[in-house]
Amino acid sequence: MNGNFHLIHVVVGAWLVLAPLLGIFATFQGLVWNSVIIGAVVGLYNAWYLFGRQQQPVKGSQ
């Protein structure tokens, strides 16, 4: 679980660094789509981390 958490942050961070260099921000529409996609990824992942994780059993407990 922790590995996935860090992997998501690395991927999102790399995208935020590379997107301007790839010309994604050349148009207003590119800015909007970048914000929507990154916002959705971060929001959904954090919602899963906060709410979905609580339903999983903790190691060593019954």
MMTF fields as JSON, N, C-alpha, C and O atoms, coordinates in Angstrom:
{
  "mmtfVersion": "1.0.0",
  "mmtfProducer": "UNKNOWN",
  "numBonds": 247,
  "numAtoms": 248,
  "numGroups": 62,
  "numChains": 1,
  "numModels": 1,
  "chainsPerModel": [1],
  "groupsPerChain": [62],
  "chainIdList": ["A"],
  "bondAtomList": [4, 2, 8, 6, 12, 10, 16, 14, 20, 18, 24, 22, 28, 26, 32, 30, 36, 34, 40, 38, 44, 42, 48, 46, 52, 50, 56, 54, 60, 58, 64, 62, 68, 66, 72, 70, 76, 74, 80, 78, 84, 82, 88, 86, 92, 90, 96, 94, 100, 98, 104, 102, 108, 106, 112, 110, 116, 114, 120, 118, 124, 122, 128, 126, 132, 130, 136, 134, 140, 138, 144, 142, 148, 146, 152, 150, 156, 154, 160, 158, 164, 162, 168, 166, 172, 170, 176, 174, 180, 178, 184, 182, 188, 186, 192, 190, 196, 194, 200, 198, 204, 202, 208, 206, 212, 210, 216, 214, 220, 218, 224, 222, 228, 226, 232, 230, 236, 234, 240, 238, 244, 242],
  "bondOrderList": [1, 1, 1, 1, 1, 1, 1, 1, 1, 1, 1, 1, 1, 1, 1, 1, 1, 1, 1, 1, 1, 1, 1, 1, 1, 1, 1, 1, 1, 1, 1, 1, 1, 1, 1, 1, 1, 1, 1, 1, 1, 1, 1, 1, 1, 1, 1, 1, 1, 1, 1, 1, 1, 1, 1, 1, 1, 1, 1, 1, 1],
  "groupList": [{"groupName": "MET", "atomNameList": ["N", "CA", "C", "O"], "elementList": ["N", "C", "C", "O"], "formalChargeList": [0, 0, 0, 0], "bondAtomList": [1, 0, 2, 1, 3, 2], "bondOrderList": [1, 1, 2], "singleLetterCode": "M", "chemCompType": "L-PEPTIDE LINKING"}, {"groupName": "ASN", "atomNameList": ["N", "CA", "C", "O"], "elementList": ["N", "C", "C", "O"], "formalChargeList": [0, 0, 0, 0], "bondAtomList": [1, 0, 2, 1, 3, 2], "bondOrderList": [1, 1, 2], "singleLetterCode": "N", "chemCompType": "L-PEPTIDE LINKING"}, {"groupName": "GLY", "atomNameList": ["N", "CA", "C", "O"], "elementList": ["N", "C", "C", "O"], "formalChargeList": [0, 0, 0, 0], "bondAtomList": [1, 0, 2, 1, 3, 2], "bondOrderList": [1, 1, 2], "singleLetterCode": "G", "chemCompType": "PEPTIDE LINKING"}, {"groupName": "PHE", "atomNameList": ["N", "CA", "C", "O"], "elementList": ["N", "C", "C", "O"], "formalChargeList": [0, 0, 0, 0], "bondAtomList": [1, 0, 2, 1, 3, 2], "bondOrderList": [1, 1, 2], "singleLetterCode": "F", "chemCompType": "L-PEPTIDE LINKING"}, {"groupName": "HIS", "atomNameList": ["N", "CA", "C", "O"], "elementList": ["N", "C", "C", "O"], "formalChargeList": [0, 0, 0, 0], "bondAtomList": [1, 0, 2, 1, 3, 2], "bondOrderList": [1, 1, 2], "singleLetterCode": "H", "chemCompType": "L-PEPTIDE LINKING"}, {"groupName": "LEU", "atomNameList": ["N", "CA", "C", "O"], "elementList": ["N", "C", "C", "O"], "formalChargeList": [0, 0, 0, 0], "bondAtomList": [1, 0, 2, 1, 3, 2], "bondOrderList": [1, 1, 2], "singleLetterCode": "L", "chemCompType": "L-PEPTIDE LINKING"}, {"groupName": "ILE", "atomNameList": ["N", "CA", "C", "O"], "elementList": ["N", "C", "C", "O"], "formalChargeList": [0, 0, 0, 0], "bondAtomList": [1, 0, 2, 1, 3, 2], "bondOrderList": [1, 1, 2], "singleLetterCode": "I", "chemCompType": "L-PEPTIDE LINKING"}, {"groupName": "VAL", "atomNameList": ["N", "CA", "C", "O"], "elementList": ["N", "C", "C", "O"], "formalChargeList": [0, 0, 0, 0], "bondAtomList": [1, 0, 2, 1, 3, 2], "bondOrderList": [1, 1, 2], "singleLetterCode": "V", "chemCompType": "L-PEPTIDE LINKING"}, {"groupName": "ALA", "atomNameList": ["N", "CA", "C", "O"], "elementList": ["N", "C", "C", "O"], "formalChargeList": [0, 0, 0, 0], "bondAtomList": [1, 0, 2, 1, 3, 2], "bondOrderList": [1, 1, 2], "singleLetterCode": "A", "chemCompType": "L-PEPTIDE LINKING"}, {"groupName": "TRP", "atomNameList": ["N", "CA", "C", "O"], "elementList": ["N", "C", "C", "O"], "formalChargeList": [0, 0, 0, 0], "bondAtomList": [1, 0, 2, 1, 3, 2], "bondOrderList": [1, 1, 2], "singleLetterCode": "W", "chemCompType": "L-PEPTIDE LINKING"}, {"groupName": "PRO", "atomNameList": ["N", "CA", "C", "O"], "elementList": ["N", "C", "C", "O"], "formalChargeList": [0, 0, 0, 0], "bondAtomList": [1, 0, 2, 1, 3, 2], "bondOrderList": [1, 1, 2], "singleLetterCode": "P", "chemCompType": "L-PEPTIDE LINKING"}, {"groupName": "THR", "atomNameList": ["N", "CA", "C", "O"], "elementList": ["N", "C", "C", "O"], "formalChargeList": [0, 0, 0, 0], "bondAtomList": [1, 0, 2, 1, 3, 2], "bondOrderList": [1, 1, 2], "singleLetterCode": "T", "chemCompType": "L-PEPTIDE LINKING"}, {"groupName": "GLN", "atomNameList": ["N", "CA", "C", "O"], "elementList": ["N", "C", "C", "O"], "formalChargeList": [0, 0, 0, 0], "bondAtomList": [1, 0, 2, 1, 3, 2], "bondOrderList": [1, 1, 2], "singleLetterCode": "Q", "chemCompType": "L-PEPTIDE LINKING"}, {"groupName": "SER", "atomNameList": ["N", "CA", "C", "O"], "elementList": ["N", "C", "C", "O"], "formalChargeList": [0, 0, 0, 0], "bondAtomList": [1, 0, 2, 1, 3, 2], "bondOrderList": [1, 1, 2], "singleLetterCode": "S", "chemCompType": "L-PEPTIDE LINKING"}, {"groupName": "TYR", "atomNameList": ["N", "CA", "C", "O"], "elementList": ["N", "C", "C", "O"], "formalChargeList": [0, 0, 0, 0], "bondAtomList": [1, 0, 2, 1, 3, 2], "bondOrderList": [1, 1, 2], "singleLetterCode": "Y", "chemCompType": "L-PEPTIDE LINKING"}, {"groupName": "ARG", "atomNameList": ["N", "CA", "C", "O"], "elementList": ["N", "C", "C", "O"], "formalChargeList": [0, 0, 0, 0], "bondAtomList": [1, 0, 2, 1, 3, 2], "bondOrderList": [1, 1, 2], "singleLetterCode": "R", "chemCompType": "L-PEPTIDE LINKING"}, {"groupName": "LYS", "atomNameList": ["N", "CA", "C", "O"], "elementList": ["N", "C", "C", "O"], "formalChargeList": [0, 0, 0, 0], "bondAtomList": [1, 0, 2, 1, 3, 2], "bondOrderList": [1, 1, 2], "singleLetterCode": "K", "chemCompType": "L-PEPTIDE LINKING"}],
  "groupTypeList": [0, 1, 2, 1, 3, 4, 5, 6, 4, 7, 7, 7, 2, 8, 9, 5, 7, 5, 8, 10, 5, 5, 2, 6, 3, 8, 11, 3, 12, 2, 5, 7, 9, 1, 13, 7, 6, 6, 2, 8, 7, 7, 2, 5, 14, 1, 8, 9, 14, 5, 3, 2, 15, 12, 12, 12, 10, 7, 16, 2, 13, 12],
  "groupIdList": [1, 2, 3, 4, 5, 6, 7, 8, 9, 10, 11, 12, 13, 14, 15, 16, 17, 18, 19, 20, 21, 22, 23, 24, 25, 26, 27, 28, 29, 30, 31, 32, 33, 34, 35, 36, 37, 38, 39, 40, 41, 42, 43, 44, 45, 46, 47, 48, 49, 50, 51, 52, 53, 54, 55, 56, 57, 58, 59, 60, 61, 62],
  "secStructList": [7, 2, 2, 2, 2, 2, 2, 2, 2, 2, 2, 2, 2, 2, 2, 2, 2, 2, 2, 2, 2, 6, 6, 4, 4, 4, 1, 2, 2, 2, 2, 2, 2, 2, 2, 2, 2, 2, 2, 2, 2, 2, 2, 2, 2, 2, 2, 0, 0, 0, 0, 0, 4, 4, 4, 1, 7, 7, 6, 6, 7, 7],
  "xCoordList": [0.823, 0.0, 0.866, 0.632, 1.863, 2.73, 3.479, 3.724, 3.845, 4.532, 3.671, 4.159, 2.382, 1.468, 1.3, 1.225, 1.241, 1.083, 2.236, 2.014, 3.444, 4.607, 4.682, 5.102, 4.29, 4.307, 3.368, 3.73, 2.181, 1.232, 1.84, 1.707, 2.5, 3.106, 4.242, 4.398, 5.017, 6.105, 5.542, 6.048, 4.498, 3.903, 3.284, 3.507, 2.513, 1.884, 2.952, 2.852, 3.957, 5.036, 5.788, 6.099, 6.082, 6.763, 5.899, 6.407, 4.597, 3.695, 3.697, 3.745, 3.647, 3.626, 4.925, 4.92, 6.022, 7.293, 7.348, 7.801, 6.892, 7.028, 5.948, 6.21, 4.764, 3.649, 3.976, 3.68, 4.569, 4.895, 5.939, 5.903, 6.855, 7.904, 7.373, 7.954, 6.269, 5.676, 4.689, 4.124, 4.478, 3.566, 2.107, 1.224, 1.843, 0.464, -0.205, -1.418, 0.561, 0.003, -0.035, -0.196, 0.111, 0.142, -1.211, -1.273, -2.287, -3.626, -4.364, -3.996, -5.405, -6.236, -6.898, -7.039, -7.302, -7.94, -6.975, -7.387, -5.715, -4.71, -4.571, -4.425, -4.618, -4.555, -5.757, -5.623, -6.93, -8.153, -8.101, -8.361, -7.766, -7.729, -6.665, -6.887, -5.528, -4.485, -4.988, -4.786, -5.636, -6.158, -7.24, -7.265, -8.128, -9.21, -8.649, -9.053, -7.733, -7.195, -6.357, -6.539, -5.45, -4.62, -5.483, -5.273, -6.446, -7.354, -8.145, -8.319, -8.628, -9.386, -8.501, -8.917, -7.293, -6.376, -6.053, -6.138, -5.688, -5.324, -6.537, -6.44, -7.675, -8.88, -9.378, -9.683, -9.464, -9.944, -8.981, -9.408, -7.699, -6.737, -6.79, -6.769, -6.856, -6.907, -8.218, -8.224, -9.326, -10.6, -10.51, -10.974, -9.921, -9.737, -8.839, -9.116, -7.779, -6.838, -7.51, -7.274, -8.35, -8.999, -10.153, -10.266, -11.005, -12.232, -12.137, -12.649, -11.516, -11.429, -10.461, -10.66, -9.443, -8.398, -8.901, -8.399, -9.863, -10.354, -11.088, -11.246, -11.531, -12.282, -11.379, -11.858, -10.108, -9.181, -8.706, -8.47, -8.561, -8.1, -6.649, -5.84, -6.35, -5.003, -4.217, -4.745, -2.965, -2.128, -1.995, -1.806, -2.097, -1.906, -3.154, -3.118, -4.255, -5.499, -6.56, -6.444, -7.587, -8.637, -9.863, -10.846],
  "yCoordList": [-1.193, 0.0, 1.255, 2.17, 1.303, 2.472, 2.658, 3.788, 1.556, 1.645, 2.313, 3.135, 1.967, 2.602, 4.079, 4.904, 4.411, 5.801, 6.637, 7.714, 6.157, 6.893, 6.889, 7.883, 5.808, 5.73, 6.768, 7.424, 6.923, 7.925, 9.316, 10.117, 9.613, 10.932, 11.165, 12.272, 10.147, 10.273, 10.528, 11.386, 9.791, 9.951, 11.336, 12.004, 11.771, 13.095, 14.185, 15.151, 14.044, 15.032, 15.112, 16.204, 13.962, 13.953, 14.615, 15.359, 14.346, 14.971, 16.487, 17.214, 16.97, 18.414, 19.077, 20.243, 18.348, 18.888, 18.84, 19.795, 17.742, 17.552, 18.241, 18.609, 18.422, 18.972, 20.323, 20.506, 21.267, 22.536, 22.372, 23.087, 21.441, 21.228, 20.545, 20.681, 19.81, 19.099, 19.961, 19.506, 21.18, 22.076, 21.897, 22.399, 21.197, 20.97, 22.292, 22.436, 23.241, 24.51, 25.574, 26.757, 25.172, 26.142, 26.806, 27.928, 26.137, 26.7, 26.689, 25.972, 27.495, 27.528, 26.172, 25.724, 25.525, 24.213, 23.184, 22.318, 23.281, 22.393, 22.598, 21.638, 23.859, 24.159, 23.581, 23.007, 23.744, 23.243, 21.728, 21.2, 21.02, 19.557, 19.059, 18.075, 19.714, 19.315, 19.457, 18.563, 20.57, 20.785, 19.773, 19.254, 19.493, 18.535, 17.136, 16.463, 16.702, 15.342, 15.187, 14.226, 16.116, 16.028, 16.153, 15.428, 17.061, 17.2, 15.936, 15.543, 15.29, 14.046, 12.929, 12.189, 12.804, 11.755, 11.948, 11.004, 13.156, 13.427, 13.274, 12.66, 13.83, 13.75, 12.327, 11.924, 11.565, 10.184, 9.31, 8.486, 9.491, 8.682, 8.993, 8.081, 10.266, 10.625, 10.205, 9.824, 10.262, 9.775, 8.269, 7.788, 7.534, 6.096, 5.834, 4.946, 6.598, 6.414, 6.682, 5.96, 7.72, 8.073, 7.144, 6.716, 6.828, 6.099, 4.605, 3.801, 4.22, 2.815, 2.043, 0.854, 2.685, 2.059, 1.635, 0.66, 2.332, 2.036, 0.706, 0.142, 0.2, -1.045, -2.27, -3.399, -2.065, -3.185, -3.568, -2.69, -4.864, -5.281, -4.868, -4.803, -4.598, -4.216, -5.485, -6.42, -5.523, -6.702, -6.947, -6.015, -8.204, -8.574, -8.465, -8.822, -7.983, -7.904, -8.757, -9.095, -9.101, -9.951, -9.178, -9.743],
  "zCoordList": [0.0, 0.0, 0.0, -0.789, 0.879, 0.91, -0.397, -0.818, -1.043, -2.327, -3.375, -4.15, -3.408, -4.356, -4.05, -4.96, -2.772, -2.36, -2.901, -3.454, -2.747, -3.228, -4.752, -5.345, -5.389, -6.844, -7.456, -8.433, -6.902, -7.398, -7.296, -8.222, -6.194, -6.025, -7.021, -7.536, -7.29, -8.264, -9.66, -10.383, -10.043, -11.372, -11.524, -12.534, -10.538, -10.612, -10.604, -11.361, -9.77, -9.738, -11.055, -11.529, -11.65, -12.947, -14.015, -14.854, -13.987, -14.959, -14.796, -15.788, -13.56, -13.328, -13.787, -14.182, -13.738, -14.229, -15.753, -16.383, -16.352, -17.797, -18.631, -19.776, -18.1, -18.886, -19.533, -20.713, -18.814, -19.48, -20.589, -21.591, -20.408, -21.403, -22.659, -23.735, -22.523, -23.655, -24.431, -25.426, -23.999, -24.701, -24.324, -25.019, -23.248, -22.811, -22.441, -22.596, -21.962, -21.497, -22.589, -22.292, -23.832, -24.931, -25.149, -25.651, -24.78, -24.96, -23.626, -22.695, -23.561, -22.36, -22.136, -20.998, -23.218, -23.107, -22.507, -21.736, -22.857, -22.275, -20.777, -20.02, -20.351, -18.92, -18.18, -17.1, -18.783, -18.151, -18.007, -16.926, -19.088, -19.033, -18.066, -17.359, -18.024, -17.081, -15.647, -14.825, -15.348, -13.999, -13.643, -12.527, -14.582, -14.328, -14.083, -13.135, -14.92, -14.8, -13.531, -12.784, -13.285, -12.079, -10.831, -9.859, -10.845, -9.705, -9.441, -8.287, -10.499, -10.345, -9.802, -8.911, -10.327, -9.858, -8.379, -7.594, -8.007, -6.614, -5.698, -4.636, -6.106, -5.281, -5.087, -3.965, -6.168, -6.065, -5.266, -4.457, -5.494, -4.755, -3.265, -2.438, -2.921, -1.506, -0.86, 0.31, -1.587, -1.057, -0.798, 0.236, -1.726, -1.53, -0.327, 0.479, -0.21, 0.893, 2.235, 3.203, 2.295, 3.554, 3.913, 5.061, 2.952, 3.25, 2.956, 3.735, 1.888, 1.523, 2.383, 2.632, 2.827, 3.619, 4.999, 5.557, 5.549, 6.894, 6.953, 8.036, 5.831, 5.809, 5.736, 5.841, 5.561, 5.467, 6.865, 7.695, 7.139, 8.468, 8.71, 7.784, 9.942, 10.34, 10.632, 11.234, 10.212, 10.459, 11.966, 12.747, 12.347, 13.74, 14.596, 15.773, 14.041, 14.812, 14.141, 12.963, 14.888, 14.325, 14.025, 13.545]
}
